[in-house]
CSV table of C-alpha atoms in Angstrom, one decimal:
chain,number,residue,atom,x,y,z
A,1,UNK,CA,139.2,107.6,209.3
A,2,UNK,CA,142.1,106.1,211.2
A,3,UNK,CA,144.3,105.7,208.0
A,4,UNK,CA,143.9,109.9,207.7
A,5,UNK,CA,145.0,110.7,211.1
A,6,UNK,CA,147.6,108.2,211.0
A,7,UNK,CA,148.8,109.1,207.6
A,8,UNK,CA,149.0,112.5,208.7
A,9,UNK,CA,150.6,112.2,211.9
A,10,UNK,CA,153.4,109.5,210.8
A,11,UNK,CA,153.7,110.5,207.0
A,12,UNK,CA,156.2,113.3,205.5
A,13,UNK,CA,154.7,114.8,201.9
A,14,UNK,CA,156.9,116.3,199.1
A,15,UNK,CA,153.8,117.7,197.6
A,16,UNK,CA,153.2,121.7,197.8
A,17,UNK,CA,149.6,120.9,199.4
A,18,UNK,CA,149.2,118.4,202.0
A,19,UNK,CA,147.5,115.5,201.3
A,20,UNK,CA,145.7,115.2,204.3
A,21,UNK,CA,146.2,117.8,206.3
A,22,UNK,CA,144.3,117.7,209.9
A,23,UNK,CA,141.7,119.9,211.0
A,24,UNK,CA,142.6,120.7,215.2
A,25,UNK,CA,139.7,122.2,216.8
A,26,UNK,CA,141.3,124.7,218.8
A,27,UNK,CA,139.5,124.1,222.0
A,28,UNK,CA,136.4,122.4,220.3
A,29,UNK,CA,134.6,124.9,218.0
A,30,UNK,CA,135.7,127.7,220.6
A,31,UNK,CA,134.1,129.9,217.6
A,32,UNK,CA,130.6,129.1,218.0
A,33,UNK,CA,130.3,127.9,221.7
A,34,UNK,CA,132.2,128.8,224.7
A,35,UNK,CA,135.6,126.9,225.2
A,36,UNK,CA,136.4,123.1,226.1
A,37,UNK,CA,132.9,122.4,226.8
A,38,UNK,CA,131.4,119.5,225.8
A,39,UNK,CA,129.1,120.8,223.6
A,40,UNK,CA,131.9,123.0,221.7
A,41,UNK,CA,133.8,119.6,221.4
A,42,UNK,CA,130.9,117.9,219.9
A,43,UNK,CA,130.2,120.5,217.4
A,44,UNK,CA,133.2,120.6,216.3
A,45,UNK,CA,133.2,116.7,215.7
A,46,UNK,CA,129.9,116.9,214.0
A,47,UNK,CA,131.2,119.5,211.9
A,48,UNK,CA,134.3,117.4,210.5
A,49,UNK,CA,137.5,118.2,212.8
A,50,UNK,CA,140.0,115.1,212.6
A,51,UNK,CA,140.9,116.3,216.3
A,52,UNK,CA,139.9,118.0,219.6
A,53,UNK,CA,142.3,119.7,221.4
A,54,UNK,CA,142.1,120.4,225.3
A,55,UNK,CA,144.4,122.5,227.1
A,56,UNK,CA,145.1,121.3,230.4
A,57,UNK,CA,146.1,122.2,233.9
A,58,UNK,CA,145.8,120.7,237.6
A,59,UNK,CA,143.6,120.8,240.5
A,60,UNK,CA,144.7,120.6,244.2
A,61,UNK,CA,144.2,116.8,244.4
A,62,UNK,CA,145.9,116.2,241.3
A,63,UNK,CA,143.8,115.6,238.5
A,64,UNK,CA,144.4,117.1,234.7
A,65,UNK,CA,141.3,119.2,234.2
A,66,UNK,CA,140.5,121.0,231.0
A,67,UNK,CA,141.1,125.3,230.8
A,68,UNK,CA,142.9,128.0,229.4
A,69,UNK,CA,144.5,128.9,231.6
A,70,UNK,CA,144.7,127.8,235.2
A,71,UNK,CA,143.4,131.1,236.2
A,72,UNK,CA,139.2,130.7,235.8
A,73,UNK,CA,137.8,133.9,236.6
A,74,UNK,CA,137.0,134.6,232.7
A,75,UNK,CA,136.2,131.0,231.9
A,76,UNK,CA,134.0,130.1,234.4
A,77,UNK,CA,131.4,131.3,237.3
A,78,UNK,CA,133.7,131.5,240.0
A,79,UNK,CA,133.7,135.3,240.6
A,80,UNK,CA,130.0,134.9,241.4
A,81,UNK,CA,130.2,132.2,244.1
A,82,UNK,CA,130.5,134.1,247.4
A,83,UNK,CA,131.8,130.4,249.1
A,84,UNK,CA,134.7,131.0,246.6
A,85,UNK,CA,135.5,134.9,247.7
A,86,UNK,CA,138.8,133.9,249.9
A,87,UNK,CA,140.4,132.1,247.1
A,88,UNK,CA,141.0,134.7,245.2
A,89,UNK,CA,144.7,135.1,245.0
A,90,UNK,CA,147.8,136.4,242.8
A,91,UNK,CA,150.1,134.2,241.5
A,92,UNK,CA,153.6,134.5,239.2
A,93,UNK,CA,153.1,132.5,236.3
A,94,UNK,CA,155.6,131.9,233.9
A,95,UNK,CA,157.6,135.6,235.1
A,96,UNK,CA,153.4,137.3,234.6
A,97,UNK,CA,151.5,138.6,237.7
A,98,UNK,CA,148.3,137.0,237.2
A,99,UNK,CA,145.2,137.2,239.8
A,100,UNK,CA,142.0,135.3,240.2
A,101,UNK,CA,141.1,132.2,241.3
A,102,UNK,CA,143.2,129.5,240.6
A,103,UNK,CA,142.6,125.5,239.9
A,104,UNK,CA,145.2,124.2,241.7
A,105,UNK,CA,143.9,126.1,244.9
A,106,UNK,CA,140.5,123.9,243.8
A,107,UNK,CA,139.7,120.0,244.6
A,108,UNK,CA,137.9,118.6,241.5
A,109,UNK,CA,134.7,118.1,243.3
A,110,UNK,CA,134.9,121.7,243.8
A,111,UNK,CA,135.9,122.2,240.3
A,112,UNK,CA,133.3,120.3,239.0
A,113,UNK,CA,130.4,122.9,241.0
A,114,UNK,CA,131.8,125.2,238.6
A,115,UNK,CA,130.1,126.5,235.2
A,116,UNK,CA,131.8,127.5,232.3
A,117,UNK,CA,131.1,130.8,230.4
A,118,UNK,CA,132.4,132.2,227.3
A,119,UNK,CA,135.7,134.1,227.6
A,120,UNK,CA,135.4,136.6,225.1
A,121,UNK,CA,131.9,137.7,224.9
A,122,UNK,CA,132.7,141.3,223.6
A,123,UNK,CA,134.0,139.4,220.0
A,124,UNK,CA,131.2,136.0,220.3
A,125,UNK,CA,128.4,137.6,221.8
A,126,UNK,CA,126.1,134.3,220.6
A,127,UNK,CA,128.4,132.2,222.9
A,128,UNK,CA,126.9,133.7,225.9
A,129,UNK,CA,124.0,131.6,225.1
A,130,UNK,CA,125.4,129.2,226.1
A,131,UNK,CA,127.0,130.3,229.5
A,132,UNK,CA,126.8,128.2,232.9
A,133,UNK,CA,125.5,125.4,231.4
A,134,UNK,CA,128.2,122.6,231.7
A,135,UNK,CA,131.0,122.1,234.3
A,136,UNK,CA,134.8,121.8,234.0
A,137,UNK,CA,135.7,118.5,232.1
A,138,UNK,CA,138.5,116.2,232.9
A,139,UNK,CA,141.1,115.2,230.5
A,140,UNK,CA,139.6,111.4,230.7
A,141,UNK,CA,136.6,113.0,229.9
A,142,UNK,CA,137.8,114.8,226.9
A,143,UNK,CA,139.3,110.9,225.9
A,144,UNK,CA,135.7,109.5,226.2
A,145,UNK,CA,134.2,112.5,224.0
A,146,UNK,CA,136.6,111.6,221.3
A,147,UNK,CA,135.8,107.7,221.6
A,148,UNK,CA,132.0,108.5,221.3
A,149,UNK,CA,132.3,110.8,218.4
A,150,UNK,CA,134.1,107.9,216.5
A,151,UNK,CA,131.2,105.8,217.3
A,152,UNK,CA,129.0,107.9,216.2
A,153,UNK,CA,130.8,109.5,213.3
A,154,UNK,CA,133.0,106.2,211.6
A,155,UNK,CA,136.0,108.5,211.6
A,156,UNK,CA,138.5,108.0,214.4
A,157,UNK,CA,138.5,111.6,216.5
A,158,UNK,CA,142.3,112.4,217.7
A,159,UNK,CA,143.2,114.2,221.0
A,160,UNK,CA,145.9,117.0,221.1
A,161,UNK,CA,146.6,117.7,224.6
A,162,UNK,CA,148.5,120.4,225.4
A,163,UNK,CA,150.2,121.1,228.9
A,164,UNK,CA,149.9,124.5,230.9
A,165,UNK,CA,152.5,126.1,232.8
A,166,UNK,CA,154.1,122.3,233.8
A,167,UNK,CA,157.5,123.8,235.5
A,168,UNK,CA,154.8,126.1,237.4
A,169,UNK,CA,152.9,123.0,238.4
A,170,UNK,CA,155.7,121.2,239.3
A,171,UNK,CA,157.2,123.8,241.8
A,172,UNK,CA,153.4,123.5,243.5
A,173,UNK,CA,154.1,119.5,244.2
A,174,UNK,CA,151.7,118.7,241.0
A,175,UNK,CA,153.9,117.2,238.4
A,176,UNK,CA,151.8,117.1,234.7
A,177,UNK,CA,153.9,114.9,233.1
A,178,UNK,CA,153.4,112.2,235.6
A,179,UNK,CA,149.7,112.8,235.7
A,180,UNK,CA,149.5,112.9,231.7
A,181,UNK,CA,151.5,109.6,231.0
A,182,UNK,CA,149.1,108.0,233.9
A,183,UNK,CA,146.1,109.0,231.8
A,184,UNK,CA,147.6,108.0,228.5
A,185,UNK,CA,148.8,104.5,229.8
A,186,UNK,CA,145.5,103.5,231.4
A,187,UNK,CA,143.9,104.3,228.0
A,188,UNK,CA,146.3,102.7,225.7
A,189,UNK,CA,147.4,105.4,224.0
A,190,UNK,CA,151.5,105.9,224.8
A,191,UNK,CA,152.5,104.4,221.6
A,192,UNK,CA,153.6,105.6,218.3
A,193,UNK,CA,150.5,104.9,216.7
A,194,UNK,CA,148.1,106.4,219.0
A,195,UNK,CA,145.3,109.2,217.9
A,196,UNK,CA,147.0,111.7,220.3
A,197,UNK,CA,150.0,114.1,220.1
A,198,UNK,CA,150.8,116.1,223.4
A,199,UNK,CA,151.7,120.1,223.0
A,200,UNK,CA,153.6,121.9,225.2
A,201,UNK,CA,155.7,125.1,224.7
A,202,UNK,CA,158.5,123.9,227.5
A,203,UNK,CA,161.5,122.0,226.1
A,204,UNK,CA,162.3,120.6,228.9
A,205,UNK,CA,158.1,119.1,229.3
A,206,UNK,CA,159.0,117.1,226.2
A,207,UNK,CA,162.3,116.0,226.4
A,208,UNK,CA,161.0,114.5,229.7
A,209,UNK,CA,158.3,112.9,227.9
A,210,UNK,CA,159.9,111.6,224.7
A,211,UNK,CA,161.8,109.2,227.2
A,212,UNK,CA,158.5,108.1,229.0
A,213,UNK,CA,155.8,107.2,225.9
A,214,UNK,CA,156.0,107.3,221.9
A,215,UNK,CA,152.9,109.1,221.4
A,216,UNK,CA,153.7,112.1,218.8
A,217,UNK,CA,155.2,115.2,220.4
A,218,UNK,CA,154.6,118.9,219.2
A,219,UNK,CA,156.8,121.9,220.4
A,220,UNK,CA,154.8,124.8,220.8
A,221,UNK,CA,156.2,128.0,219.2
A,222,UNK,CA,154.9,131.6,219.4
A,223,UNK,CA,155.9,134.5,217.5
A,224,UNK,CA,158.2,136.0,220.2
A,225,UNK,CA,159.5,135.5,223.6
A,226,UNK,CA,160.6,131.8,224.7
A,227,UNK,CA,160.4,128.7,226.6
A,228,UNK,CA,159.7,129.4,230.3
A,229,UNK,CA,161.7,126.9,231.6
A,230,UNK,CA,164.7,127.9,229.1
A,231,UNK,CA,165.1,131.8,229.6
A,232,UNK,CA,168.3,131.8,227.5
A,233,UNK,CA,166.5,130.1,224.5
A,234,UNK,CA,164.6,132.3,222.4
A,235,UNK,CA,161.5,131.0,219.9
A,236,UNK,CA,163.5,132.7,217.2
A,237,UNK,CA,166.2,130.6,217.3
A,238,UNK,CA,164.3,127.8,217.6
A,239,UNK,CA,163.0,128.0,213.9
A,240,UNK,CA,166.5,128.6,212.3
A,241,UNK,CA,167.2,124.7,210.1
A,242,UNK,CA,169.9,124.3,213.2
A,243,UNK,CA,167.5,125.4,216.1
A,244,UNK,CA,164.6,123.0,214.0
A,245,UNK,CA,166.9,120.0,213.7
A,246,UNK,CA,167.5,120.1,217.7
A,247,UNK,CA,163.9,119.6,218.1
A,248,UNK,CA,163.5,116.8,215.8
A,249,UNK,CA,165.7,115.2,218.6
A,250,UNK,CA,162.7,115.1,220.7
A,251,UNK,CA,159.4,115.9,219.1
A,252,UNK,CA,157.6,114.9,215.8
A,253,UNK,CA,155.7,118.7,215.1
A,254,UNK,CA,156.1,121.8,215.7
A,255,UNK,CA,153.0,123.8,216.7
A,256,UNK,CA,153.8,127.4,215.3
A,257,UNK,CA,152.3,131.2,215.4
A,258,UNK,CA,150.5,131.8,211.9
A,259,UNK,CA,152.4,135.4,211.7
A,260,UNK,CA,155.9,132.5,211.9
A,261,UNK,CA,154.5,131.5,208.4
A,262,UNK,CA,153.0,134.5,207.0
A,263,UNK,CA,153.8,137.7,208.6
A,264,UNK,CA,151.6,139.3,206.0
A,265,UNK,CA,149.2,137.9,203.1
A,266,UNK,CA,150.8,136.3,200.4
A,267,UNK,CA,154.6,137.0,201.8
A,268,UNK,CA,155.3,133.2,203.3
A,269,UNK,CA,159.1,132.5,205.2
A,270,UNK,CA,161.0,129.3,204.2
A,271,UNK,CA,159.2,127.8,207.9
A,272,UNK,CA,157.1,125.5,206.8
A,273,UNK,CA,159.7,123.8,204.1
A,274,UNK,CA,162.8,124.2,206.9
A,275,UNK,CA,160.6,122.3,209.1
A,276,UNK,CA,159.7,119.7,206.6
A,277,UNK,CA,163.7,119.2,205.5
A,278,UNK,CA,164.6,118.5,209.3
A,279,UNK,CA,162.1,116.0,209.2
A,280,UNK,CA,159.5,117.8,211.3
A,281,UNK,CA,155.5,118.4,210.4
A,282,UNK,CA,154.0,121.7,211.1
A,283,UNK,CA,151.0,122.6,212.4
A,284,UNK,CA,149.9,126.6,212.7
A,285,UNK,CA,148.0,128.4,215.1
A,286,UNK,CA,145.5,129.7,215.5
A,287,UNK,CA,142.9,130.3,212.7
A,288,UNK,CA,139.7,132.4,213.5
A,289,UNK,CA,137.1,133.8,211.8
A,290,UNK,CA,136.6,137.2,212.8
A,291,UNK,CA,138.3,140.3,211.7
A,292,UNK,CA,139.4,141.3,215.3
A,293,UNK,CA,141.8,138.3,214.2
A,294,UNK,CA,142.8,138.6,210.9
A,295,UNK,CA,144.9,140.6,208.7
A,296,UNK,CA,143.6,143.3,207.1
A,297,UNK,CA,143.4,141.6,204.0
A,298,UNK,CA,141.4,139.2,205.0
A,299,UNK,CA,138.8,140.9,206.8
A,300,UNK,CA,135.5,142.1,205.6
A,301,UNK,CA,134.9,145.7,206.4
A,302,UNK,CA,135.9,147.1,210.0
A,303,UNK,CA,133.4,145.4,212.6
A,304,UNK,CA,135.3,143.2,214.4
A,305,UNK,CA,133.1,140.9,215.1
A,306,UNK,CA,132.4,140.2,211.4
A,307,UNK,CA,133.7,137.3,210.2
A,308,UNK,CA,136.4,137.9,207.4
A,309,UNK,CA,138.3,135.3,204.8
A,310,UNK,CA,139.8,132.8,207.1
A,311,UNK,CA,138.8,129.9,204.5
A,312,UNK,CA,141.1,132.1,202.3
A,313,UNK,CA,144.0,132.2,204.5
A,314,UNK,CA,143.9,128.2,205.6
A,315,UNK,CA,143.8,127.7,201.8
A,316,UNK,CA,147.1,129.9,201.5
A,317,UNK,CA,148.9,128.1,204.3
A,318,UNK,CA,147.7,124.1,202.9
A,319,UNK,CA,149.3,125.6,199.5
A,320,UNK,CA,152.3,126.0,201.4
A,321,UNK,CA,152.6,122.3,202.5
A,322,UNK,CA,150.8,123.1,206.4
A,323,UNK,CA,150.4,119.9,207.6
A,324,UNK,CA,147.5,120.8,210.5
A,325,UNK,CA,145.4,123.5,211.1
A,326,UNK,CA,144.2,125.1,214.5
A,327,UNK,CA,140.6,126.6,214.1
A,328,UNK,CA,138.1,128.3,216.4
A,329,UNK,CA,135.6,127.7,213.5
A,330,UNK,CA,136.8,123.9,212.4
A,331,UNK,CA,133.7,124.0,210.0
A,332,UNK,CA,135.2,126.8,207.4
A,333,UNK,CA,138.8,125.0,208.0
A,334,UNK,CA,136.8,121.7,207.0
A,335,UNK,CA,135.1,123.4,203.9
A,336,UNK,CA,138.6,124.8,202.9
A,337,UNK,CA,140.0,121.3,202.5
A,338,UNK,CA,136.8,120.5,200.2
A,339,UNK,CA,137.0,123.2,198.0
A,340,UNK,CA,140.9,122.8,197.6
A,341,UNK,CA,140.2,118.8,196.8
A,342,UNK,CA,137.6,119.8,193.8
């Protein structure tokens, strides 16, 4: 429902457990079909995720289209298209030497001839399945797949965008932030109150933003390194109650590492109530299922492609006052809100 999403978004809690925490499908229900398809989004709806989360990049004409990365050889059919052979290219990324084929060296038309495949088939081997049968969607696609799943489902289906690489775009004449607010504004959804908040792990992305729209704003936070466009800042001092209160200047979340919570099971840090003093919410990624990805409490014997206890450790972090959860497999996050609500 809208009052959840809204609650969730605009509301601090004192309690130790959320009271409604949101369920982020990390790229639809990446788990169980291959990423930011439509069918993984729809699954994920279906199976009871507040919101769908598409990360997004550019093409060469300029339009936000939905990938991991905006390298596609692993995500897509590309490879196997001999028309496609001379674009292969390398490209510096963020200070990493990446090659493949890139979107922005793509139109969308020729984006859209394009079929997406699963891009870790070694650990979901049933995804494959489901390989090269829907194209590349657009971010206003992504909007309209929310819209019809609150239609369909009564409860209103949030968006949590989050921007790729946007200094990178930028320097290639393809500015995201522009793009984005575009989107946003023809949809109505720039204020406050809208069922979107935009993620991005560049300061600079946000601060930009937070003087163009009021949608909610999440700052992105991995367990080591830092911002891209701010090589002097590190991600570890971004967490201290100082480094958190500076990004309450500009953004509502912060989008954190799980191993920033809990480097090990049952040993949490003060993140989560540091966050929540400075007036931030906290959402953590990412949660998956299978052992390959957990710690080796949680998993269940060595395979690791077996799935383990995730509902065990989302049930951990909600205890600790998480106030969103990033899942590959939305449908055990969903179950470990029920059980903890019995």
């Amino acid at each position: 429902m809208l009052g959840k999403l809204l609650t969730a978004l605009a509301l601090m809690t004192a309690s130790p457990v959320v009271a409604e925490p949101l369920i982020i499908a990390h790229r639809g229900a990446s788990g169980e079909r291959p990423e930011h398809t439509r069918m993984a989004y729809d699954l994920a709806i279906d199976q009871g995720a507040d919101v769908i989360e598409p990360d997004l990049v550019m093409s060469r004409d300029g339009v936000l289209v939905v990938r991991h990365e905006n390298e596609i050889g692993e995500t897509t059919d590309v490879a196997d298209r001999p028309e496609f052979a001379d674009r292969r290219a390398t490209r510096f990324i963020d200070g990493r030497e990446v090659s493949g084929w890139f979107t922005e060296d793509f139109t969308l038309a020729e984006l859209k001839s394009l079929r997406a495949r699963e891009r870790l088939p070694q650990l979901r081997p049933a995804n494959t399945a489901y390989d090269r049968r829907e194209p590349i969607l657009t971010f206003e696609e992504v909007i309209a797949i929310a819209r019809a799943g609150t239609e369909r489902t009564g409860r209103t289906i949030g968006i949590a965008p989050e921007l790729k690489h946007p200094t990178y775009f930028a320097g290639r004449g393809l500015p995201m932030q522009t793009a984005l607010v575009a989107v946003l504004e023809s949809h109505g959804l720039t204020g406050a109150d809208a069922a979107v908040f935009v993620q991005c792990f560049e300061v600079g992305t946000l601060k930009t933003l937070n003087g163009m729209i009021e949608t909610p704003l999440v700052q992105l936070i991995d367990a080591s390194g830092g911002p891209a466009d701010l090589p002097e800042q590190t991600y570890a001092a971004m967490i201290t109650p100082d480094g958190l209160l500076a990004i309450r200047e500009y953004a509502d979340w912060v989008g954190v590492n799980t191993r920033l919570i809990e480097p090990r099971p049952g040993a949490p840090t003060a993140l989560i109530d540091d966050a929540h003093a400075a007036g931030l919410k906290v959402a953590a990624w990412t949660f998956r299922a299978e052992n390959a990805f957990l710690a080796d409490a949680d998993r269940i014997g060595d395979d690791p492609v077996t799935r383990g206890r995730m509902d065990e450790m989302v049930e951990r972090f909600l205890r600790l006052g998480l106030d969103a959860v990033f899942a590959d497999q939305p449908v055990i996050a969903v179950e470990a809100v029920r059980v903890m609500r019995r």
